[in-house]
Amino acid sequence: MSMSEDEVERKLREAAERAKAIDTATKPKLAPMLEAMPAPTPKLIDTHAIESAAERDEREQRQLESKIARLLNAAGVPRRYRNATLDNLDLVPAGDRARYAMAVKSLRRLAVGGTVVALAGKRGPGKTHMACALVLEHCRNLVSARYSTAMDFFLAIKREYSKRDGDEATAERQFMEPDLLVIDEIQVRGETAWEDVRLTNLIDKRYSNLKTTIIVTNLTQEQLQKSVGESIADRFCDGGTIIECTWQSL
């Protein structure tokens, strides 16, 4: 049905008024909603989460080097032997290198699991060099190790006795804790009953706790077994041995 121009105009005005009424009614409701919306919270960036592989490797390498440095500082290796290595045969006489290399192989193989091993023989073939090189090698492999002379061990206990509240166990602890302990110059002692008891007690405790002990001496095999007594001598037969260093002096 056709409408007159007046009717069309009226219809358009009515539609415009309805649209205006709807818009006016809606605005008050939308405005509070927009105002109530919280501002976005800045997102914190975790720098560790975005650490690159190279940075992580560098950090872990620094931690490793720090641990090795602590072990080396506590090892007690004399300055003369701080660069000692087991595989350097330059100073070994050519004719003795095979025997020296075999001794090194045996030392490495046996110096584990609480054994008692001795390096015995006359002065000069590099026994202390070998023992210190073994200590350094252990430290670089993150295994605690310490070098000491027998006299240093006895003096440490005596110094503890001199304190008012001295305790032998306190002095002994520093020799008990390392996984590997080298006791050099074991023949340089008075061989008194007091010394023999302390030495035997130390080695027996280490043996029982599966901690390896290396004894270095200028005595022959027979002299060493007599010097240390039956208890320690028996330990050489239980997984350990006496390595006789009979090659020429270095």
PDB file of C-alpha atoms in Angstrom:
ATOM      1  CA  MET A   1       0.000   0.000   0.000  1.00  0.00           C
ATOM      2  CA  SER A   2       1.394   3.420  -0.974  1.00  0.00           C
ATOM      3  CA  MET A   3       1.890   6.117   1.648  1.00  0.00           C
ATOM      4  CA  SER A   4       1.738   9.795   1.202  1.00  0.00           C
ATOM      5  CA  GLU A   5       4.803  11.927   1.632  1.00  0.00           C
ATOM      6  CA  ASP A   6       3.570  13.135   5.027  1.00  0.00           C
ATOM      7  CA  GLU A   7       3.191   9.556   6.256  1.00  0.00           C
ATOM      8  CA  VAL A   8       6.691   8.581   5.062  1.00  0.00           C
ATOM      9  CA  GLU A   9       8.195  11.593   6.792  1.00  0.00           C
ATOM     10  CA  ARG A  10       6.305  10.741   9.996  1.00  0.00           C
ATOM     11  CA  LYS A  11       7.550   7.151   9.909  1.00  0.00           C
ATOM     12  CA  LEU A  12      11.152   8.332   9.489  1.00  0.00           C
ATOM     13  CA  ARG A  13      10.861  10.735  12.433  1.00  0.00           C
ATOM     14  CA  GLU A  14       9.443   7.949  14.639  1.00  0.00           C
ATOM     15  CA  ALA A  15      12.301   5.596  13.671  1.00  0.00           C
ATOM     16  CA  ALA A  16      14.913   8.281  14.412  1.00  0.00           C
ATOM     17  CA  GLU A  17      13.341   8.994  17.823  1.00  0.00           C
ATOM     18  CA  ARG A  18      13.341   5.283  18.712  1.00  0.00           C
ATOM     19  CA  ALA A  19      17.029   4.950  17.762  1.00  0.00           C
ATOM     20  CA  LYS A  20      17.893   8.006  19.835  1.00  0.00           C
ATOM     21  CA  ALA A  21      16.011   6.611  22.839  1.00  0.00           C
ATOM     22  CA  ILE A  22      17.851   3.286  22.591  1.00  0.00           C
ATOM     23  CA  ASP A  23      21.259   5.028  22.366  1.00  0.00           C
ATOM     24  CA  THR A  24      20.480   7.239  25.371  1.00  0.00           C
ATOM     25  CA  ALA A  25      19.365   4.255  27.459  1.00  0.00           C
ATOM     26  CA  THR A  26      22.447   2.207  26.603  1.00  0.00           C
ATOM     27  CA  LYS A  27      25.199   4.751  27.262  1.00  0.00           C
ATOM     28  CA  PRO A  28      24.886   4.960  31.085  1.00  0.00           C
ATOM     29  CA  LYS A  29      25.242   1.186  31.289  1.00  0.00           C
ATOM     30  CA  LEU A  30      28.327   0.943  29.077  1.00  0.00           C
ATOM     31  CA  ALA A  31      30.204   3.840  30.656  1.00  0.00           C
ATOM     32  CA  PRO A  32      30.656   2.257  34.113  1.00  0.00           C
ATOM     33  CA  MET A  33      31.783  -1.003  32.520  1.00  0.00           C
ATOM     34  CA  LEU A  34      34.510   0.752  30.573  1.00  0.00           C
ATOM     35  CA  GLU A  35      35.691   2.692  33.622  1.00  0.00           C
ATOM     36  CA  ALA A  36      35.848  -0.469  35.792  1.00  0.00           C
ATOM     37  CA  MET A  37      38.231  -2.310  33.487  1.00  0.00           C
ATOM     38  CA  PRO A  38      41.682  -2.506  35.201  1.00  0.00           C
ATOM     39  CA  ALA A  39      44.766  -1.209  33.496  1.00  0.00           C
ATOM     40  CA  PRO A  40      46.974  -3.978  32.052  1.00  0.00           C
ATOM     41  CA  THR A  41      49.748  -5.148  34.460  1.00  0.00           C
ATOM     42  CA  PRO A  42      53.269  -4.925  33.033  1.00  0.00           C
ATOM     43  CA  LYS A  43      54.685  -8.429  32.525  1.00  0.00           C
ATOM     44  CA  LEU A  44      58.029  -9.046  34.290  1.00  0.00           C
ATOM     45  CA  ILE A  45      60.669 -10.770  32.239  1.00  0.00           C
ATOM     46  CA  ASP A  46      62.558 -13.610  33.939  1.00  0.00           C
ATOM     47  CA  THR A  47      66.150 -13.155  32.772  1.00  0.00           C
ATOM     48  CA  HIS A  48      67.013 -16.729  33.822  1.00  0.00           C
ATOM     49  CA  ALA A  49      64.253 -18.056  31.588  1.00  0.00           C
ATOM     50  CA  ILE A  50      65.777 -16.402  28.541  1.00  0.00           C
ATOM     51  CA  GLU A  51      69.380 -17.336  29.421  1.00  0.00           C
ATOM     52  CA  SER A  52      71.031 -18.546  26.263  1.00  0.00           C
ATOM     53  CA  ALA A  53      72.659 -21.950  25.998  1.00  0.00           C
ATOM     54  CA  ALA A  54      76.064 -20.284  25.696  1.00  0.00           C
ATOM     55  CA  GLU A  55      75.485 -18.239  28.858  1.00  0.00           C
ATOM     56  CA  ARG A  56      74.319 -21.326  30.754  1.00  0.00           C
ATOM     57  CA  ASP A  57      77.394 -23.277  29.651  1.00  0.00           C
ATOM     58  CA  GLU A  58      79.642 -20.405  30.702  1.00  0.00           C
ATOM     59  CA  ARG A  59      77.979 -20.185  34.135  1.00  0.00           C
ATOM     60  CA  GLU A  60      78.266 -23.944  34.700  1.00  0.00           C
ATOM     61  CA  GLN A  61      81.910 -23.864  33.606  1.00  0.00           C
ATOM     62  CA  ARG A  62      82.661 -21.123  36.145  1.00  0.00           C
ATOM     63  CA  GLN A  63      80.999 -23.165  38.887  1.00  0.00           C
ATOM     64  CA  LEU A  64      83.024 -26.236  37.894  1.00  0.00           C
ATOM     65  CA  GLU A  65      86.301 -24.303  37.876  1.00  0.00           C
ATOM     66  CA  SER A  66      85.474 -22.812  41.285  1.00  0.00           C
ATOM     67  CA  LYS A  67      84.880 -26.255  42.803  1.00  0.00           C
ATOM     68  CA  ILE A  68      88.111 -27.638  41.339  1.00  0.00           C
ATOM     69  CA  ALA A  69      90.022 -24.624  42.689  1.00  0.00           C
ATOM     70  CA  ARG A  70      88.651 -25.260  46.196  1.00  0.00           C
ATOM     71  CA  LEU A  71      89.711 -28.914  46.035  1.00  0.00           C
ATOM     72  CA  LEU A  72      93.192 -28.015  44.775  1.00  0.00           C
ATOM     73  CA  ASN A  73      93.656 -25.367  47.476  1.00  0.00           C
ATOM     74  CA  ALA A  74      92.820 -27.926  50.159  1.00  0.00           C
ATOM     75  CA  ALA A  75      94.997 -30.673  48.657  1.00  0.00           C
ATOM     76  CA  GLY A  76      98.243 -29.651  50.404  1.00  0.00           C
ATOM     77  CA  VAL A  77     100.437 -30.492  47.404  1.00  0.00           C
ATOM     78  CA  PRO A  78     103.906 -28.869  47.750  1.00  0.00           C
ATOM     79  CA  ARG A  79     104.642 -26.087  45.266  1.00  0.00           C
ATOM     80  CA  ARG A  80     107.354 -28.136  43.565  1.00  0.00           C
ATOM     81  CA  TYR A  81     104.763 -30.700  42.459  1.00  0.00           C
ATOM     82  CA  ARG A  82     101.752 -28.504  41.602  1.00  0.00           C
ATOM     83  CA  ASN A  83     102.241 -29.126  37.879  1.00  0.00           C
ATOM     84  CA  ALA A  84     102.961 -32.840  38.249  1.00  0.00           C
ATOM     85  CA  THR A  85     101.235 -35.245  35.882  1.00  0.00           C
ATOM     86  CA  LEU A  86     101.257 -39.025  35.767  1.00  0.00           C
ATOM     87  CA  ASP A  87     101.673 -39.313  32.007  1.00  0.00           C
ATOM     88  CA  ASN A  88     104.736 -37.099  31.479  1.00  0.00           C
ATOM     89  CA  LEU A  89     107.611 -39.497  30.781  1.00  0.00           C
ATOM     90  CA  ASP A  90     110.109 -36.872  29.606  1.00  0.00           C
ATOM     91  CA  LEU A  91     112.280 -37.170  32.741  1.00  0.00           C
ATOM     92  CA  VAL A  92     112.093 -40.964  32.913  1.00  0.00           C
ATOM     93  CA  PRO A  93     115.147 -42.748  31.466  1.00  0.00           C
ATOM     94  CA  ALA A  94     114.222 -44.295  28.112  1.00  0.00           C
ATOM     95  CA  GLY A  95     114.996 -47.807  29.293  1.00  0.00           C
ATOM     96  CA  ASP A  96     112.709 -47.461  32.322  1.00  0.00           C
ATOM     97  CA  ARG A  97     109.667 -45.863  30.720  1.00  0.00           C
ATOM     98  CA  ALA A  98     107.802 -49.140  30.262  1.00  0.00           C
ATOM     99  CA  ARG A  99     108.144 -50.018  33.968  1.00  0.00           C
ATOM    100  CA  TYR A 100     107.232 -46.481  35.012  1.00  0.00           C
ATOM    101  CA  ALA A 101     104.131 -46.511  32.786  1.00  0.00           C
ATOM    102  CA  MET A 102     103.103 -49.891  34.200  1.00  0.00           C
ATOM    103  CA  ALA A 103     103.454 -48.556  37.752  1.00  0.00           C
ATOM    104  CA  VAL A 104     101.287 -45.539  36.833  1.00  0.00           C
ATOM    105  CA  LYS A 105      98.663 -47.836  35.333  1.00  0.00           C
ATOM    106  CA  SER A 106      98.590 -49.973  38.493  1.00  0.00           C
ATOM    107  CA  LEU A 107      98.422 -46.891  40.723  1.00  0.00           C
ATOM    108  CA  ARG A 108      95.421 -45.499  38.859  1.00  0.00           C
ATOM    109  CA  ARG A 109      93.646 -48.848  38.785  1.00  0.00           C
ATOM    110  CA  LEU A 110      94.142 -49.633  42.474  1.00  0.00           C
ATOM    111  CA  ALA A 111      93.630 -46.166  43.983  1.00  0.00           C
ATOM    112  CA  VAL A 112      89.873 -46.600  44.410  1.00  0.00           C
ATOM    113  CA  GLY A 113      87.378 -48.043  46.853  1.00  0.00           C
ATOM    114  CA  GLY A 114      89.294 -47.853  50.103  1.00  0.00           C
ATOM    115  CA  THR A 115      92.452 -49.717  49.148  1.00  0.00           C
ATOM    116  CA  VAL A 116      95.847 -49.231  50.790  1.00  0.00           C
ATOM    117  CA  VAL A 117      98.649 -48.908  48.220  1.00  0.00           C
ATOM    118  CA  ALA A 118     102.342 -48.238  48.800  1.00  0.00           C
ATOM    119  CA  LEU A 119     104.973 -46.704  46.532  1.00  0.00           C
ATOM    120  CA  ALA A 120     108.231 -48.139  47.840  1.00  0.00           C
ATOM    121  CA  GLY A 121     111.851 -47.937  46.779  1.00  0.00           C
ATOM    122  CA  LYS A 122     115.048 -45.956  47.018  1.00  0.00           C
ATOM    123  CA  ARG A 123     115.214 -42.182  46.636  1.00  0.00           C
ATOM    124  CA  GLY A 124     114.895 -40.610  43.218  1.00  0.00           C
ATOM    125  CA  PRO A 125     112.498 -42.579  40.982  1.00  0.00           C
ATOM    126  CA  GLY A 126     109.703 -40.016  41.385  1.00  0.00           C
ATOM    127  CA  LYS A 127     107.453 -41.589  44.014  1.00  0.00           C
ATOM    128  CA  THR A 128     106.395 -38.252  45.520  1.00  0.00           C
ATOM    129  CA  HIS A 129     105.910 -36.844  42.009  1.00  0.00           C
ATOM    130  CA  MET A 130     103.588 -39.741  41.164  1.00  0.00           C
ATOM    131  CA  ALA A 131     101.640 -39.453  44.413  1.00  0.00           C
ATOM    132  CA  CYS A 132     101.146 -35.685  44.060  1.00  0.00           C
ATOM    133  CA  ALA A 133     100.142 -36.076  40.408  1.00  0.00           C
ATOM    134  CA  LEU A 134      97.511 -38.597  41.520  1.00  0.00           C
ATOM    135  CA  VAL A 135      96.172 -36.124  44.104  1.00  0.00           C
ATOM    136  CA  LEU A 136      95.940 -33.373  41.482  1.00  0.00           C
ATOM    137  CA  GLU A 137      94.261 -35.719  39.023  1.00  0.00           C
ATOM    138  CA  HIS A 138      91.628 -36.668  41.593  1.00  0.00           C
ATOM    139  CA  CYS A 139      90.905 -33.011  42.396  1.00  0.00           C
ATOM    140  CA  ARG A 140      90.467 -32.137  38.727  1.00  0.00           C
ATOM    141  CA  ASN A 141      88.020 -35.032  38.488  1.00  0.00           C
ATOM    142  CA  LEU A 142      86.068 -33.512  41.424  1.00  0.00           C
ATOM    143  CA  VAL A 143      87.265 -36.128  43.925  1.00  0.00           C
ATOM    144  CA  SER A 144      88.644 -34.791  47.220  1.00  0.00           C
ATOM    145  CA  ALA A 145      92.295 -35.663  47.815  1.00  0.00           C
ATOM    146  CA  ARG A 146      95.087 -34.591  50.153  1.00  0.00           C
ATOM    147  CA  TYR A 147      98.869 -34.917  50.404  1.00  0.00           C
ATOM    148  CA  SER A 148     100.611 -35.056  53.785  1.00  0.00           C
ATOM    149  CA  THR A 149     103.763 -36.412  55.334  1.00  0.00           C
ATOM    150  CA  ALA A 150     103.541 -38.784  58.267  1.00  0.00           C
ATOM    151  CA  MET A 151     105.244 -36.165  60.433  1.00  0.00           C
ATOM    152  CA  ASP A 152     102.643 -33.547  59.492  1.00  0.00           C
ATOM    153  CA  PHE A 153      99.932 -35.939  60.639  1.00  0.00           C
ATOM    154  CA  PHE A 154     101.568 -36.543  64.029  1.00  0.00           C
ATOM    155  CA  LEU A 155     102.274 -32.824  64.534  1.00  0.00           C
ATOM    156  CA  ALA A 156      98.649 -31.940  63.763  1.00  0.00           C
ATOM    157  CA  ILE A 157      97.475 -34.262  66.543  1.00  0.00           C
ATOM    158  CA  LYS A 158     100.071 -32.943  68.980  1.00  0.00           C
ATOM    159  CA  ARG A 159      99.069 -29.337  68.239  1.00  0.00           C
ATOM    160  CA  GLU A 160      95.490 -30.244  69.052  1.00  0.00           C
ATOM    161  CA  TYR A 161      96.612 -31.800  72.341  1.00  0.00           C
ATOM    162  CA  SER A 162      98.309 -28.522  73.284  1.00  0.00           C
ATOM    163  CA  LYS A 163      94.995 -26.647  73.192  1.00  0.00           C
ATOM    164  CA  ARG A 164      92.960 -26.336  76.366  1.00  0.00           C
ATOM    165  CA  ASP A 165      89.937 -28.030  74.800  1.00  0.00           C
ATOM    166  CA  GLY A 166      91.907 -29.996  72.231  1.00  0.00           C
ATOM    167  CA  ASP A 167      90.330 -33.051  70.683  1.00  0.00           C
ATOM    168  CA  GLU A 168      92.282 -35.680  68.734  1.00  0.00           C
ATOM    169  CA  ALA A 169      89.247 -36.339  66.555  1.00  0.00           C
ATOM    170  CA  THR A 170      89.274 -32.713  65.394  1.00  0.00           C
ATOM    171  CA  ALA A 171      92.839 -33.001  64.141  1.00  0.00           C
ATOM    172  CA  GLU A 172      92.218 -36.412  62.633  1.00  0.00           C
ATOM    173  CA  ARG A 173      89.147 -35.243  60.709  1.00  0.00           C
ATOM    174  CA  GLN A 174      91.147 -33.350  58.082  1.00  0.00           C
ATOM    175  CA  PHE A 175      92.957 -36.591  57.263  1.00  0.00           C
ATOM    176  CA  MET A 176      89.819 -38.725  57.377  1.00  0.00           C
ATOM    177  CA  GLU A 177      87.566 -36.690  55.091  1.00  0.00           C
ATOM    178  CA  PRO A 178      89.396 -36.775  51.701  1.00  0.00           C
ATOM    179  CA  ASP A 179      88.517 -39.691  49.421  1.00  0.00           C
ATOM    180  CA  LEU A 180      92.238 -40.071  48.681  1.00  0.00           C
ATOM    181  CA  LEU A 181      95.006 -39.466  51.210  1.00  0.00           C
ATOM    182  CA  VAL A 182      98.728 -39.648  50.455  1.00  0.00           C
ATOM    183  CA  ILE A 183     101.016 -40.206  53.461  1.00  0.00           C
ATOM    184  CA  ASP A 184     104.592 -39.525  52.374  1.00  0.00           C
ATOM    185  CA  GLU A 185     107.875 -40.234  54.176  1.00  0.00           C
ATOM    186  CA  ILE A 186     106.255 -42.807  56.405  1.00  0.00           C
ATOM    187  CA  GLN A 187     109.705 -43.969  57.513  1.00  0.00           C
ATOM    188  CA  VAL A 188     110.502 -40.521  58.993  1.00  0.00           C
ATOM    189  CA  ARG A 189     109.007 -41.133  62.420  1.00  0.00           C
ATOM    190  CA  GLY A 190     110.094 -42.398  65.785  1.00  0.00           C
ATOM    191  CA  GLU A 191     108.116 -45.635  65.427  1.00  0.00           C
ATOM    192  CA  THR A 192     106.964 -45.194  68.989  1.00  0.00           C
ATOM    193  CA  ALA A 193     103.893 -47.005  70.257  1.00  0.00           C
ATOM    194  CA  TRP A 194     101.988 -43.696  70.259  1.00  0.00           C
ATOM    195  CA  GLU A 195     102.777 -43.018  66.599  1.00  0.00           C
ATOM    196  CA  ASP A 196     102.092 -46.584  65.528  1.00  0.00           C
ATOM    197  CA  VAL A 197      98.678 -46.579  67.201  1.00  0.00           C
ATOM    198  CA  ARG A 198      97.668 -43.253  65.579  1.00  0.00           C
ATOM    199  CA  LEU A 199      98.869 -44.275  62.144  1.00  0.00           C
ATOM    200  CA  THR A 200      97.217 -47.692  62.295  1.00  0.00           C
ATOM    201  CA  ASN A 201      93.988 -46.177  63.596  1.00  0.00           C
ATOM    202  CA  LEU A 202      93.891 -43.615  60.779  1.00  0.00           C
ATOM    203  CA  ILE A 203      94.488 -46.144  58.014  1.00  0.00           C
ATOM    204  CA  ASP A 204      92.049 -48.673  59.484  1.00  0.00           C
ATOM    205  CA  LYS A 205      89.300 -46.045  59.752  1.00  0.00           C
ATOM    206  CA  ARG A 206      89.874 -44.930  56.174  1.00  0.00           C
ATOM    207  CA  TYR A 207      89.910 -48.533  54.996  1.00  0.00           C
ATOM    208  CA  SER A 208      86.605 -49.220  56.783  1.00  0.00           C
ATOM    209  CA  ASN A 209      85.037 -46.119  55.195  1.00  0.00           C
ATOM    210  CA  LEU A 210      86.183 -47.082  51.676  1.00  0.00           C
ATOM    211  CA  LYS A 211      88.653 -44.202  51.430  1.00  0.00           C
ATOM    212  CA  THR A 212      91.910 -44.865  49.605  1.00  0.00           C
ATOM    213  CA  THR A 213      95.296 -44.344  51.275  1.00  0.00           C
ATOM    214  CA  ILE A 214      98.596 -44.140  49.393  1.00  0.00           C
ATOM    215  CA  ILE A 215     101.764 -44.679  51.436  1.00  0.00           C
ATOM    216  CA  VAL A 216     105.067 -43.390  50.055  1.00  0.00           C
ATOM    217  CA  THR A 217     108.341 -44.616  51.501  1.00  0.00           C
ATOM    218  CA  ASN A 218     112.052 -45.112  50.794  1.00  0.00           C
ATOM    219  CA  LEU A 219     111.918 -48.504  52.495  1.00  0.00           C
ATOM    220  CA  THR A 220     111.997 -51.797  50.653  1.00  0.00           C
ATOM    221  CA  GLN A 221     108.910 -53.979  50.632  1.00  0.00           C
ATOM    222  CA  GLU A 222     110.191 -56.121  53.503  1.00  0.00           C
ATOM    223  CA  GLN A 223     111.270 -53.110  55.571  1.00  0.00           C
ATOM    224  CA  LEU A 224     107.926 -51.378  54.995  1.00  0.00           C
ATOM    225  CA  GLN A 225     105.844 -54.342  56.121  1.00  0.00           C
ATOM    226  CA  LYS A 226     107.923 -54.606  59.284  1.00  0.00           C
ATOM    227  CA  SER A 227     107.757 -50.853  59.922  1.00  0.00           C
ATOM    228  CA  VAL A 228     103.977 -50.418  59.607  1.00  0.00           C
ATOM    229  CA  GLY A 229     103.053 -53.585  61.459  1.00  0.00           C
ATOM    230  CA  GLU A 230     100.851 -56.554  60.644  1.00  0.00           C
ATOM    231  CA  SER A 231      97.532 -54.675  60.574  1.00  0.00           C
ATOM    232  CA  ILE A 232      98.548 -52.217  57.843  1.00  0.00           C
ATOM    233  CA  ALA A 233     100.667 -54.789  56.008  1.00  0.00           C
ATOM    234  CA  ASP A 234      97.587 -56.991  55.769  1.00  0.00           C
ATOM    235  CA  ARG A 235      95.672 -54.186  54.026  1.00  0.00           C
ATOM    236  CA  PHE A 236      98.093 -54.303  51.104  1.00  0.00           C
ATOM    237  CA  CYS A 237      96.783 -57.788  50.344  1.00  0.00           C
ATOM    238  CA  ASP A 238      93.105 -56.778  50.289  1.00  0.00           C
ATOM    239  CA  GLY A 239      92.687 -54.959  46.990  1.00  0.00           C
ATOM    240  CA  GLY A 240      95.851 -52.914  47.370  1.00  0.00           C
ATOM    241  CA  THR A 241      99.496 -53.680  46.772  1.00  0.00           C
ATOM    242  CA  ILE A 242     103.076 -52.487  47.178  1.00  0.00           C
ATOM    243  CA  ILE A 243     104.405 -50.974  43.956  1.00  0.00           C
ATOM    244  CA  GLU A 244     108.190 -51.226  43.974  1.00  0.00           C
ATOM    245  CA  CYS A 245     109.749 -48.290  42.107  1.00  0.00           C
ATOM    246  CA  THR A 246     113.078 -49.806  41.087  1.00  0.00           C
ATOM    247  CA  TRP A 247     113.884 -47.777  37.982  1.00  0.00           C
ATOM    248  CA  GLN A 248     116.734 -45.259  37.834  1.00  0.00           C
ATOM    249  CA  SER A 249     116.563 -41.893  39.551  1.00  0.00           C
ATOM    250  CA  LEU A 250     114.806 -39.159  37.612  1.00  0.00           C
TER     251      LEU A 250
END
